[in-house]
């Protein structure tokens, strides 16, 4: 594995099977972060067309229009990414900058359950999951409203 | 466990050029752990199977491998807890495989050494020549004790997704040990060590996937150590904290290994001890 | 062509003894002579068996609280059943204190009292609680502290996973070690002006043992085959509380903290054997008591393995105390048997644990070639050496501290030796190295088919030792064992190795270890056969009493092709004459 190509290694680093929930959220955070960057770039290209004049902007809009319902679904996914990435990012800031939710150094007691992956962390992750899912569904009602799906 | 029970052991093998899975069917008599199972296969079925072992009690760190997908110590993994009819064992990830289940540990050893894992004192002579111990409370000890449990088994490194992507990353083991000494009430290497970990392949590469703490067999909890160290590093960067004074010994230094002690003759008028 | 590694000091074994010696050399040198040290281990350095040591390590720390050097020396000598060399013991107890404190200053997390001082606890055979400890992982933390501290020095080189196969001595002078680099399968010659053997004990000779699978006593074999005498090898310590069935160790600290030993009838049987010390009698006595209970039918039987056993009961200590002071043995019980010793007793029986004998050295740790002269440039320390601190029975917690004290003494001695030997010796014992290469690569590895199976012989050897050379010994049993060992030795000459790949050939390593084990087994058994008395850990059912008139002597065994040759030398008695040993 140490000799594998960077792509293979990248993929295996994103594979959280057999591991803890924090590693699942690591994978999600990473993927949502990258999706957001890609979206931002695409979005900047889109906006850039405004500066090229009304025709160019109209053409761009027409191009997007041809995506049909995919545009809405895409936007909905981006929205999900923003919510998850943002909320989970706050958790990560609490962990990494403020040293919170980790537990204190302590004397290990068997069976070992590391405090950094302990109850506080679980509560945070499941709260984030619940809240983000809720907001996401609510956002879906708006974004997907015109499509007749909901 | 019933003596007539049999199990299938599948081993990911490697002989320097070729990689393959090999299966063995073997009885469970006298077998508790996966390491017992491997030993039984080696003794009874295949003398060429290579794996490391020593203590059989989870303190030497020799027998790390990936068992049914998760990095674990073979001697500390009971067949019964796996709850499967087939046991799959592979060499640890993220380290070069040498033969069968044995991987090279050069980077583990090197990275550990890089973080200066020893007590640093402003006055170095104190270590060898102080006349007594540092007085430290049990609470003081608890600040680092957990991190001192590390048996250098390499499991956390095998689990760490950052090591997978950046093989030069210092890694959870070394960073955990940096914090172990940072948190020691006797140590005065706070600033020095923080500078060492604040590097391109250092502490900021950690994104807290927590896989290290999840697989660590000794509750070293490297993920905790690393996040707490990030906080210390931020304090240093923001100039909130500049250093650390260790516990003190005020008595004058004196030679520790003296000729008199070596050649001391026993007093002649001994009282019997009991 | 064999690669040659040229060093000033070559240390074989990176347990507590080897690492402590290295640290002493580094500390003395600090760049003055620029001494270059090689540390060799057949495992990774920090994986040495010393990491398994559990309960504690003795020293007089606070004499103002009632302990004294005299008391410590007396405990050690009485524990040894008066076979310890008393001048050695006196030096040993006096140097122990500084070692504990030094280890504290290099980072060891000893358990602490409220006032910040180092906490100590009871151990068997002590008259004062002087076992210093770090939970029940004392050896592990000692190893960590030493290993970590060594990383700040750069005039030593590590050789992880090199298997030493023999030692070269020419003209009474140490020349070096031959070793196999396991990773490549190549032969290497470690040339040194000074050598240290610190290869630990040989508990793997027995079926039920608390020792690591690497504890095969290679150092004994290496020295013995090089023509040096082994001392007092018949004295083997069986620890009373090995966890059934494998024999993993439940530390003596469990009893030090107040644990009870009970038999199947629920009785604290030690009251019959050591009424005043009870469970805290020395190990030889407790192990004998257990075997007696088993023989007299008062033991329980393990359902799975069929082994007879007794119980160790810690329930009355309470969970909090156990978690704070004995967490590892709780983990062992839970992991191996699913039993939490805070809630139920654990099944235990005697388990092979420690080798009192070893390579004969003088009081400075220099290896002796007979009763008088020493080998120029060769030292031994730790469990592999017999300076004779422990005589015929070691007290619990005295081994790790011996490793430290004698590691330090040896390191110091070598530094002084090297100050006087700055010249360079360029000669190479090429012939010896070639013949060793030939022995292994053509003799053992060369055989393509047929021959004897390594593991078959090893298992037969372990079973023989377990049933005949155990806590209690008889002439008949020992004779049976000798015959069997000689048969196995003969079969070993036709040994076969199935793995022919050079890389990490563990099959070959096991074959070489087995060769050493067979030689040691013969020395142990023959020594026990010849010693017609009961002393310390050597208990004969046919010679039940200690016989100071004839047997207050150390045994020395030399290699001959026909089997070991024995000689006996007097014990150094400078302080106390032997008295009856009751607890
Ligand atoms: C389970 C257990 C618990 C114990 N608890 C205690 C305790 O509480 N208190 C106490 O005082 N004592 C205790 N002891 C005893 C003590 O741990 C040992 O006696 C001591 O650690 C031995 O240390 P050492 O340095 O001599 O050798 P070891 O630590 O055994 O090291 C031997 C070294 O030699 C190397 N080696 C061996 N052969 C070769 C070869 N052929 N080539 C290259 N390298 C080789 C090995 O790799 C290893 O590095 C305990 C022992 C056991 C088994
Ligand atoms: C809502 C506000 C946001 C917050 C609170 C936030 C928080 C964070 C945090 C704390 C990290 C570091 C994770 C770690 O080190 O483990 C991170 C990583 C990242 N963020 Fe954001 N972020 C936000 C918005 C965005 C946006 C809008 C983008 C897209 C441009 C983005 C892209 C990324 C990327 C690509 C990473 C790297 C992922 C990785 O290395 O795993 N983030 N974010
Ligand atoms: S931190 Fe844990 S998993 Fe990592 S090497 Fe140390 S003991 Fe093993
Ligand atoms: S054999 Fe030592 S940790 Fe498993």
GROMACS .gro file of N, CA and C and ligand atoms in nm, chain B residues 35 53-63 73 75 151, ligand 4:
model
   49
  185UNK      N    1  -0.314  -1.462   1.742
  185UNK     CA    2  -0.173  -1.499   1.743
  185UNK      C    3  -0.154  -1.649   1.769
  203UNK      N    4   0.619  -1.165   1.679
  203UNK     CA    5   0.553  -1.182   1.808
  203UNK      C    6   0.660  -1.176   1.915
  204UNK      N    7   0.617  -1.154   2.038
  204UNK     CA    8   0.708  -1.175   2.149
  204UNK      C    9   0.632  -1.198   2.279
  205UNK      N   10   0.571  -1.093   2.335
  205UNK     CA   11   0.526  -1.104   2.474
  205UNK      C   12   0.396  -1.182   2.495
  206UNK      N   13   0.308  -1.187   2.397
  206UNK     CA   14   0.178  -1.252   2.408
  206UNK      C   15   0.088  -1.187   2.511
  207UNK      N   16   0.124  -1.070   2.561
  207UNK     CA   17   0.036  -1.006   2.658
  207UNK      C   18   0.012  -0.859   2.627
  208UNK      N   19   0.031  -0.823   2.501
  208UNK     CA   20  -0.006  -0.687   2.461
  208UNK      C   21   0.082  -0.577   2.516
  209UNK      N   22   0.207  -0.605   2.549
  209UNK     CA   23   0.291  -0.494   2.594
  209UNK      C   24   0.417  -0.473   2.512
  210UNK      N   25   0.446  -0.561   2.418
  210UNK     CA   26   0.571  -0.540   2.345
  210UNK      C   27   0.548  -0.473   2.211
  211UNK      N   28   0.424  -0.482   2.159
  211UNK     CA   29   0.393  -0.412   2.035
  211UNK      C   30   0.440  -0.481   1.909
  212UNK      N   31   0.474  -0.610   1.915
  212UNK     CA   32   0.527  -0.679   1.797
  212UNK      C   33   0.420  -0.718   1.696
  213UNK      N   34   0.301  -0.756   1.745
  213UNK     CA   35   0.214  -0.838   1.662
  213UNK      C   36   0.102  -0.762   1.593
  223UNK      N   37  -0.378  -0.579   1.752
  223UNK     CA   38  -0.272  -0.668   1.799
  223UNK      C   39  -0.326  -0.811   1.791
  225UNK      N   40  -0.221  -1.074   1.940
  225UNK     CA   41  -0.227  -1.144   2.068
  225UNK      C   42  -0.340  -1.093   2.155
  301UNK      N   43   0.310   0.153   2.311
  301UNK     CA   44   0.397   0.038   2.293
  301UNK      C   45   0.460   0.034   2.154
 1011LIG     S1   46   0.306  -1.026   2.113
 1011LIG    FE1   47   0.360  -0.850   2.228
 1011LIG     S2   48   0.199  -0.715   2.177
 1011LIG    FE2   49   0.130  -0.900   2.086
   0.00000   0.00000   0.00000
